[in-house]
Tab-separated table of C-alpha atoms in Angstrom:
chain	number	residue	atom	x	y	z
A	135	UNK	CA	0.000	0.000	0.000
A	136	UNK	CA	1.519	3.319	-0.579
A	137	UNK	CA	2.467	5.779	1.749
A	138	UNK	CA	0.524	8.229	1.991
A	139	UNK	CA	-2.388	6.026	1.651
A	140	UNK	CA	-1.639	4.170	4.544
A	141	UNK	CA	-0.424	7.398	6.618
A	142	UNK	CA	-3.910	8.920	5.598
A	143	UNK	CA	-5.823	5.966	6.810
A	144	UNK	CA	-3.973	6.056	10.028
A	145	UNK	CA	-4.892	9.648	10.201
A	146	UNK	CA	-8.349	9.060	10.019
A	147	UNK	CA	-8.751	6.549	12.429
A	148	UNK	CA	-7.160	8.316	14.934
A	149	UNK	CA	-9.275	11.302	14.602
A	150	UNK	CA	-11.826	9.249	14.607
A	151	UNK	CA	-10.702	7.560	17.709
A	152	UNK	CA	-10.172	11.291	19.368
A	153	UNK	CA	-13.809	12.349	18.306
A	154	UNK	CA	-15.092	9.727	20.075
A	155	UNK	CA	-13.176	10.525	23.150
A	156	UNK	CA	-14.198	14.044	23.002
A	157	UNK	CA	-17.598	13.148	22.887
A	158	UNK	CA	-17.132	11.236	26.023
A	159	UNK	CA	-16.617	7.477	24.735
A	160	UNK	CA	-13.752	5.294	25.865
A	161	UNK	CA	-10.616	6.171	23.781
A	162	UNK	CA	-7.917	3.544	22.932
A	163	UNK	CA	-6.084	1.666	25.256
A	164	UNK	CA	-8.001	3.323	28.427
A	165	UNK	CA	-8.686	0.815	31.436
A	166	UNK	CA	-12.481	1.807	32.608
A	167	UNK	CA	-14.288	0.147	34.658
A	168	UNK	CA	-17.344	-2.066	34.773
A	169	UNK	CA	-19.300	0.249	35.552
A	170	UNK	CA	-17.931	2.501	32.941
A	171	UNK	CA	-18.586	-0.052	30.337
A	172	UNK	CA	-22.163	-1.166	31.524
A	173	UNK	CA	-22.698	2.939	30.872
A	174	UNK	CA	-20.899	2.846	27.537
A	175	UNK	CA	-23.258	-0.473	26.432
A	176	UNK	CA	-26.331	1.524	27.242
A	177	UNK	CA	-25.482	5.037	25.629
A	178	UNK	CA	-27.592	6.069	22.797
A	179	UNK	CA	-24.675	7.666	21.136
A	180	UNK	CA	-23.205	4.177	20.758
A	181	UNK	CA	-25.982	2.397	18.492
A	182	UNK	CA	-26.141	5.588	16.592
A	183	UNK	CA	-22.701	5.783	15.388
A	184	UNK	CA	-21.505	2.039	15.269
A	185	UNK	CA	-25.495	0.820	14.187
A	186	UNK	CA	-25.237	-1.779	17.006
A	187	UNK	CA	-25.478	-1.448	20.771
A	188	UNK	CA	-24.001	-3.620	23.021
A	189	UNK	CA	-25.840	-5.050	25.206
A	190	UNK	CA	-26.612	-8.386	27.168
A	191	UNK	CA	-29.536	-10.028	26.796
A	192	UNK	CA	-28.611	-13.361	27.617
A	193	UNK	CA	-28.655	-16.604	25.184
A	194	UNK	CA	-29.696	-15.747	21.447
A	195	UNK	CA	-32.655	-17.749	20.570
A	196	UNK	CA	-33.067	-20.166	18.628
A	197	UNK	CA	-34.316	-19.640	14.944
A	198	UNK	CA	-36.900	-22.879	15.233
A	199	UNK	CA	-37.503	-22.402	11.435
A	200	UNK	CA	-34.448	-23.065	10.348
A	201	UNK	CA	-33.714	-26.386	12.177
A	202	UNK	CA	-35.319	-29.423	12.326
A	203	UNK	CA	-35.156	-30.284	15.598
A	204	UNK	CA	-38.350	-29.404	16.926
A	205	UNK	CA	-41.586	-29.234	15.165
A	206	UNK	CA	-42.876	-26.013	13.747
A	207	UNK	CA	-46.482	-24.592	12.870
A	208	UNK	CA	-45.048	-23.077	9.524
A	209	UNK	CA	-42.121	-25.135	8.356
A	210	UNK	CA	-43.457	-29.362	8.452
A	211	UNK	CA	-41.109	-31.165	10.022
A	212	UNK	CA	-39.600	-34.483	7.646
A	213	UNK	CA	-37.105	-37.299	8.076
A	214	UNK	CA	-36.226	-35.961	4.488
A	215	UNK	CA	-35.779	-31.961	5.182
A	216	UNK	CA	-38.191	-29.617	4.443
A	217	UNK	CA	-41.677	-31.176	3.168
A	218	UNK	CA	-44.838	-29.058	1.411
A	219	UNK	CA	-47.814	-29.681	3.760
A	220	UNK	CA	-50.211	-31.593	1.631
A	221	UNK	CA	-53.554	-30.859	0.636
A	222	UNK	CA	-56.185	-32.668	2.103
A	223	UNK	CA	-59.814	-32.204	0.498
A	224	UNK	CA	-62.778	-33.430	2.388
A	225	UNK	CA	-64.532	-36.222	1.253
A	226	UNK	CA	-68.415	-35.303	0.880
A	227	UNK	CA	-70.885	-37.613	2.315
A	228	UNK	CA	-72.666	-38.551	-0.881
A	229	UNK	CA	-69.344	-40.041	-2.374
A	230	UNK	CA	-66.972	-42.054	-0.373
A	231	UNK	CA	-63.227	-42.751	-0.602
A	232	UNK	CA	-64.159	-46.179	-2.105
A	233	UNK	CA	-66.296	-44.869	-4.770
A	234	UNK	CA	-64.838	-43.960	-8.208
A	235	UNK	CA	-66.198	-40.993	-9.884
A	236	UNK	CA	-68.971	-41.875	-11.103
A	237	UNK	CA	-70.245	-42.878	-8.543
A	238	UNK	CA	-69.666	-46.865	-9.037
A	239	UNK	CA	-68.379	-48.809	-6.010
A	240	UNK	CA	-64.365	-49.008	-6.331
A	241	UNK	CA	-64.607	-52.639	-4.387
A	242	UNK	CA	-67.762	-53.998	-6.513
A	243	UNK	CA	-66.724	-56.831	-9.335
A	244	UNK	CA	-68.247	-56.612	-13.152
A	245	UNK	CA	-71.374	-59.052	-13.519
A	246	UNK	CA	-69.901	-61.421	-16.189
A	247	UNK	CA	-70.600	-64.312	-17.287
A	248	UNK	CA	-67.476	-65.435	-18.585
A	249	UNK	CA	-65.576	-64.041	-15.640
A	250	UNK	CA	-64.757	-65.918	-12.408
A	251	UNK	CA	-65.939	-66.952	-9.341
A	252	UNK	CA	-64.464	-63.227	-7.676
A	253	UNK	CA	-65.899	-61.386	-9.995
A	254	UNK	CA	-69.395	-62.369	-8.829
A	255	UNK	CA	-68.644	-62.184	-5.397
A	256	UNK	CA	-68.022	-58.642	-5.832
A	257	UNK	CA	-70.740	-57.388	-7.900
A	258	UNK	CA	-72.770	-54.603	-6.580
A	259	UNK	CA	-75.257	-55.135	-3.803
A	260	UNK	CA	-73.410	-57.073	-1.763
A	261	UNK	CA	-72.087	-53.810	-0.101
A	262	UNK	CA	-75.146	-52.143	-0.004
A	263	UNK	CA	-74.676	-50.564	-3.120
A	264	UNK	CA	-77.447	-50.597	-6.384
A	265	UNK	CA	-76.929	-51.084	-9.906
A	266	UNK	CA	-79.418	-50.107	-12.525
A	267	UNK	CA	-79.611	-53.297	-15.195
A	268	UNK	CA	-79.533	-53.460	-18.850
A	269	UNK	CA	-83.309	-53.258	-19.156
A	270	UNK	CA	-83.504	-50.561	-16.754
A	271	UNK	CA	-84.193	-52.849	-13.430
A	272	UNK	CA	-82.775	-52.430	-9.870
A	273	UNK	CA	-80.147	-54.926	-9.486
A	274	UNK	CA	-79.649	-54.719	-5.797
A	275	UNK	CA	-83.146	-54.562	-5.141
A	276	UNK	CA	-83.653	-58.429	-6.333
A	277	UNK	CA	-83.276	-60.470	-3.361
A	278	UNK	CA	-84.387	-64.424	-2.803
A	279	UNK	CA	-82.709	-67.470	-3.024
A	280	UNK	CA	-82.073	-67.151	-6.881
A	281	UNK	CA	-82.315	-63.370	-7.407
A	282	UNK	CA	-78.679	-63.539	-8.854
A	283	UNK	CA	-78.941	-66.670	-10.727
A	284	UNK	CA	-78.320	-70.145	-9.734
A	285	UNK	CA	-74.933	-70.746	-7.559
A	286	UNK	CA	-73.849	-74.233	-9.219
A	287	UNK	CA	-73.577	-72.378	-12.484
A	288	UNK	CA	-70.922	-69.872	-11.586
A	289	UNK	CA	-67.889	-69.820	-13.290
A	290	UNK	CA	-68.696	-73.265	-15.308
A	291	UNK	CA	-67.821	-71.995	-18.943
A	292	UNK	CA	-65.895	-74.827	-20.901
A	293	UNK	CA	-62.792	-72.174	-21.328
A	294	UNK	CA	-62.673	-71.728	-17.334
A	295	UNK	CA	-62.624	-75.147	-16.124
A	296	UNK	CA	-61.875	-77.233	-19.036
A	297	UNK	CA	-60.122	-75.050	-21.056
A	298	UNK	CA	-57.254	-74.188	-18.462
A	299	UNK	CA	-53.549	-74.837	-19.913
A	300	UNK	CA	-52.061	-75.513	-16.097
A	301	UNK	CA	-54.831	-78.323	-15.777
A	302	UNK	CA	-53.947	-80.084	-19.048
A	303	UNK	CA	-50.702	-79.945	-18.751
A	304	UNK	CA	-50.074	-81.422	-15.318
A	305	UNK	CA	-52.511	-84.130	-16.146
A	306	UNK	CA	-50.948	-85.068	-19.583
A	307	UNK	CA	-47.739	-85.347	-17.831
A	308	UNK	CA	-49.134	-87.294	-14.900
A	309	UNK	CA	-51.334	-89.777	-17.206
A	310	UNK	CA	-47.541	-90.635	-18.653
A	311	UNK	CA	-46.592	-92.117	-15.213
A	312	UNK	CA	-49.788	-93.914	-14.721
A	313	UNK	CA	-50.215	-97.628	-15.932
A	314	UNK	CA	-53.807	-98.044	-17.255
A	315	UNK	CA	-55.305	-99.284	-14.500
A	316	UNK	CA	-54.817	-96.314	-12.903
A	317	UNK	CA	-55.894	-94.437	-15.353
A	318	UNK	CA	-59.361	-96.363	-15.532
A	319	UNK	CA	-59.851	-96.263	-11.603
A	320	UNK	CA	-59.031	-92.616	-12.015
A	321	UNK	CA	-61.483	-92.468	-14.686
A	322	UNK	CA	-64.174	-94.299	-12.908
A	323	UNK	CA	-64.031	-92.040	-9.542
A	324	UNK	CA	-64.517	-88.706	-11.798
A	325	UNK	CA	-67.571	-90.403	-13.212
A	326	UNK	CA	-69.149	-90.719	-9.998
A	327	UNK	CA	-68.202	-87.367	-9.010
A	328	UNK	CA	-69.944	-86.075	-12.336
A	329	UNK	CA	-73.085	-87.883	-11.705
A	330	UNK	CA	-73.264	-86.838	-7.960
A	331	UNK	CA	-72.569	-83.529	-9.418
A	332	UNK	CA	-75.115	-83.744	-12.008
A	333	UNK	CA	-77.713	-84.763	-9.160
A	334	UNK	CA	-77.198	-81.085	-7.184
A	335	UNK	CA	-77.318	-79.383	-10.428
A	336	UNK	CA	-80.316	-80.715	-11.863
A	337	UNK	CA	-81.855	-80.513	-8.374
A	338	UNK	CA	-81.179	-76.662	-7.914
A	339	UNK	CA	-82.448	-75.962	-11.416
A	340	UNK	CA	-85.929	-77.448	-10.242
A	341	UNK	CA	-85.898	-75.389	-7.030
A	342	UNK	CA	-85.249	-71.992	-9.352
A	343	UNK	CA	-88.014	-73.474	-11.342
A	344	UNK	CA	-90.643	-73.355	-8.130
A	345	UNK	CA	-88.897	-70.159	-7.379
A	346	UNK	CA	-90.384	-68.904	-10.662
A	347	UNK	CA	-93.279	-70.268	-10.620
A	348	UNK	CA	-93.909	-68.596	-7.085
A	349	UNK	CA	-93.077	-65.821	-8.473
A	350	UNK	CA	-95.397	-66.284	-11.725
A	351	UNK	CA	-98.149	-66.709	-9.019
A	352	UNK	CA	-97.444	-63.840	-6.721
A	353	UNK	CA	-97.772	-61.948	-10.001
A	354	UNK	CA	-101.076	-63.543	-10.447
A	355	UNK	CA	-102.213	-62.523	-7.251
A	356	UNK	CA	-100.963	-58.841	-7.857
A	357	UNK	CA	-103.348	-58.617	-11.009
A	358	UNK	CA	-106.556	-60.011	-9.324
A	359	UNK	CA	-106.298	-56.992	-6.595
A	360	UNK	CA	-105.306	-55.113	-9.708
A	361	UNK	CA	-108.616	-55.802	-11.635
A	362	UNK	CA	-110.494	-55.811	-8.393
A	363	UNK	CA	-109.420	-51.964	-7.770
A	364	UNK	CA	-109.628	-50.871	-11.188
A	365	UNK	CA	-113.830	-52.293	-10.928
A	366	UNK	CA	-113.720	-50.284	-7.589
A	367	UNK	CA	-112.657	-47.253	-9.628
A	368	UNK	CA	-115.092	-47.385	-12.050
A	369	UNK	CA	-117.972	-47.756	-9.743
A	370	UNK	CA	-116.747	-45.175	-7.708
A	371	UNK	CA	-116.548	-42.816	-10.692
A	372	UNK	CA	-120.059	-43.745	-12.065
A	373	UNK	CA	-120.916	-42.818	-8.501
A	374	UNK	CA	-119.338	-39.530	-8.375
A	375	UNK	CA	-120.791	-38.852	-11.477
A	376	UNK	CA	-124.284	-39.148	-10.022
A	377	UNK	CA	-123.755	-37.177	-7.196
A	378	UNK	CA	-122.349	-34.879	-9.226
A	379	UNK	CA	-125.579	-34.477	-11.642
A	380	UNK	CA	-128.240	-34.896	-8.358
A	381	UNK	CA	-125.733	-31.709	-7.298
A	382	UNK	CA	-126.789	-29.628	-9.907
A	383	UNK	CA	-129.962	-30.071	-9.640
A	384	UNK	CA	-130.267	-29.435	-6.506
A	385	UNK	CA	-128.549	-26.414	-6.395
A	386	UNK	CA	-131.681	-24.956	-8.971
A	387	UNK	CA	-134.003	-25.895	-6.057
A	388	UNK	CA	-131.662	-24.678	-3.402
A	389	UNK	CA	-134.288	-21.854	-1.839
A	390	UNK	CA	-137.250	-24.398	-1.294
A	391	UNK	CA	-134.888	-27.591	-0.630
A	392	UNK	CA	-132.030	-26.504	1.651
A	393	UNK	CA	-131.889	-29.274	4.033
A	394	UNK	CA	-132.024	-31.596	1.331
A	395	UNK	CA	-129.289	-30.140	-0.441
A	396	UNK	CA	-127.133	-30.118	2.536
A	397	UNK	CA	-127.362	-34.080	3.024
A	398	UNK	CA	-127.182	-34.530	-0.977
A	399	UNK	CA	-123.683	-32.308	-0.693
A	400	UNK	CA	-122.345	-34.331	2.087
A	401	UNK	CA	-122.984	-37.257	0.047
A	402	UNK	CA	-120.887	-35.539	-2.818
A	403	UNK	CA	-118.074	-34.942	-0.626
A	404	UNK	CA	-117.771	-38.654	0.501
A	405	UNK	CA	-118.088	-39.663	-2.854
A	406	UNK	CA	-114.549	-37.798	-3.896
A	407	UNK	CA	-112.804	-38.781	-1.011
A	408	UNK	CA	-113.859	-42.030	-1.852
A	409	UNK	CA	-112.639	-41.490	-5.433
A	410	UNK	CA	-109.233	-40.722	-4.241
A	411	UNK	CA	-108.820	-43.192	-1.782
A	412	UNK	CA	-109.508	-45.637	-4.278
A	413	UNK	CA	-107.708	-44.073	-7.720
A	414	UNK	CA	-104.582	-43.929	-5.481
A	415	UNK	CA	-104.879	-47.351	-3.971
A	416	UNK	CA	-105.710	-48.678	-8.001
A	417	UNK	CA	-102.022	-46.604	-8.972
A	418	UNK	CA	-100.384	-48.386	-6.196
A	419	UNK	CA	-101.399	-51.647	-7.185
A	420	UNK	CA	-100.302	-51.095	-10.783
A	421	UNK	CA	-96.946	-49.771	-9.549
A	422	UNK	CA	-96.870	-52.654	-7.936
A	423	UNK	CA	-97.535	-54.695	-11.169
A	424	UNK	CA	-95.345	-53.274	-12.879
A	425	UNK	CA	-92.341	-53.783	-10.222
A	426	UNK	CA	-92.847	-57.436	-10.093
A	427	UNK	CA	-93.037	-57.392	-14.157
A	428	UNK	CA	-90.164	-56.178	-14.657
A	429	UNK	CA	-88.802	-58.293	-11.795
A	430	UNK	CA	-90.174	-61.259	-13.004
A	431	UNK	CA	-88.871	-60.693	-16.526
A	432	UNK	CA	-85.194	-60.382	-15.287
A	433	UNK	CA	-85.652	-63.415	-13.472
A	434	UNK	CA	-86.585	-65.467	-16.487
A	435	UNK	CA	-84.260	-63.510	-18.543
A	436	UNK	CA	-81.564	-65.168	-15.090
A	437	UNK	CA	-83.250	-68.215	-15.776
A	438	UNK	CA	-82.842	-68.835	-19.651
A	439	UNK	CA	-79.118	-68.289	-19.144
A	440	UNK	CA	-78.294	-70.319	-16.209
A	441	UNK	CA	-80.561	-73.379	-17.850
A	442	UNK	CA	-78.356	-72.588	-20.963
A	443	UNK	CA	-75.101	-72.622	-18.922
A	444	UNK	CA	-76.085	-75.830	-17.040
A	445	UNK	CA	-76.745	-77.644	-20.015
A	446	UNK	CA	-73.041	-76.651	-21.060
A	447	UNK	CA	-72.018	-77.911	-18.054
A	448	UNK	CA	-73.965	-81.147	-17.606
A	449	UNK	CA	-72.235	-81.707	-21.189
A	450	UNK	CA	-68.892	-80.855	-20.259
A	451	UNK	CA	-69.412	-83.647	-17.363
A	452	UNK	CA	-70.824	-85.595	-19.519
A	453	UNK	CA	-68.199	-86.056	-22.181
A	454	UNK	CA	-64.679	-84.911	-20.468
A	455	UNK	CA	-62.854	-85.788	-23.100
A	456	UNK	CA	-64.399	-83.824	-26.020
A	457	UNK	CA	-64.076	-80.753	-23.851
């Protein structure tokens, strides 16, 4: 550093250092005391000129959002550093966490023929949940011993039990072991397992039969109260229609015939109560009919395919080796 530069700094700070002493602050190598130095902490003059007063105010705290070792309400605290809180959205009570968008059942299987035994097992309705059908009936709603079908029929397409490449192949490779007698006792057992099989089958597809035919007559039953209310309705409305004329007429002769027109209009008023009573039980009942139709026609629809499927199957047991 040249010279002067340096004798010029030196100059300075030693004024400086003898404007502070004339001002009353502690000048170079002076010994004060602690008292002295307690006063020159707490002088205004100090954190003026310097821009930072000394004074003792006992540990620094701790910055808790810069560390990580206790928790804090703005920064989350991570085993990997700093983490984003997430975002939590509520779940509304109409649509639960298990539910997919559209409002179908995350946990409910696909009703399918050709699938497997799961996939029935998981079909809606079973958690509580409804399903409207191809034709436009409640799935759910169908309850009953054969309201999803029949149960020996599940999962009894050719392709699924007799068409599975594990099942050939272990038994191709196991007949090559066997001596023929083995073979034919094998052979013979599977027969009487088909026929005992056969035997559950055949006798489930009769009780789905009475089921229907139940079912046919409940129907029945439904359309006698139907035609019995609709006869009901039509008397009542000849009826009202009476009333209704006698009501008129005595209205004209209301001056002379008060008190008769007074019962005659009391007998008008029963009449359309009675109407209504008996139109709305008559719309019930054919709401009714027309629940159990449609009912009853997905049922036999159910029915047409499982006898269809159990004939594949009774085949398939039938002939095992043409499978």
């Amino acid at each position: 550093r040249p010279a002067s530069r340096t004798g010029s700094v030196r100059n300075s700070v030693i004024n400086g250092h003898n404007r502070e002493s004339s001002i009353g602050q502690a000048a170079p190598g002076e010994i004060i005391t602690q008292e002295r130095q307690q006063h020159l902490q707490q002088s205004p003059n100090m954190g003026s000129q310097r821009g930072v007063g000394l004074q003792d105010q006992g540990a620094i705290p701790r910055d808790r959002s810069t560390t990580f070792d206790e928790a804090s309400s703005h920064r989350p605290r991570s085993a990997f550093g700093h983490r984003p809180e997430p975002v939590l959205n509520s779940v509304t009570e109409d649509q639960r966490e298990s539910q997919y968008g559209n409002g179908r059942d995350s946990r409910a299987g696909v009703l399918n023929r050709n699938g497997t035994v799961l996939s029935r097992a998981g079909t809606n309705g079973r958690n509580g949940a409804l399903s409207r059908g191809a034709n436009g009936g409640t799935v759910g709603s169908r309850r009953g011993a054969f309201g999803r079908g029949a149960g020996t029929t599940i999962g009894t397409q050719p392709e699924e039990v007799l068409g599975r490449d594990d099942i050939h192949t272990r038994a191709e490779l196991s007949e090559r072991i066997l001596d023929e007698s083995t073979l034919r006792r094998l052979a013979t057992m599977e027969k009487k397992d088909a026929k005992r099989l056969t035997k559950v089958i055949k006798a489930e597809g009769k009780a789905e039969a009475k089921s229907v035919l139940g079912s046919i007559k409940e129907l029945e039953r439904l359309v006698k109260l139907q035609k019995e209310g609709a006869r009901a309705e039509r008397k009542s409305q000849a009826r009202l229609g009476k009333w209704t004329v006698k009501e008129h007429k005595a209205r004209l002769r209301f001056l002379k015939e008060k008190e008769r027109y007074e019962r005659i209009e009391g007998e008008l008023r029963n009449a359309e109560n009675d109407y209504e009573e008996r139109r709305d039980h008559a719309a019930g009942l054919t709401g009714q009919v027309a629940e159990k139709t449609q009912d009853l026609d997905d049922l036999r629809g159910q029915k047409a395919a499982d006898d269809r499927e159990r004939e594949v199957k009774l085949l398939a047991l039938r002939n095992p080796a043409h499978s």
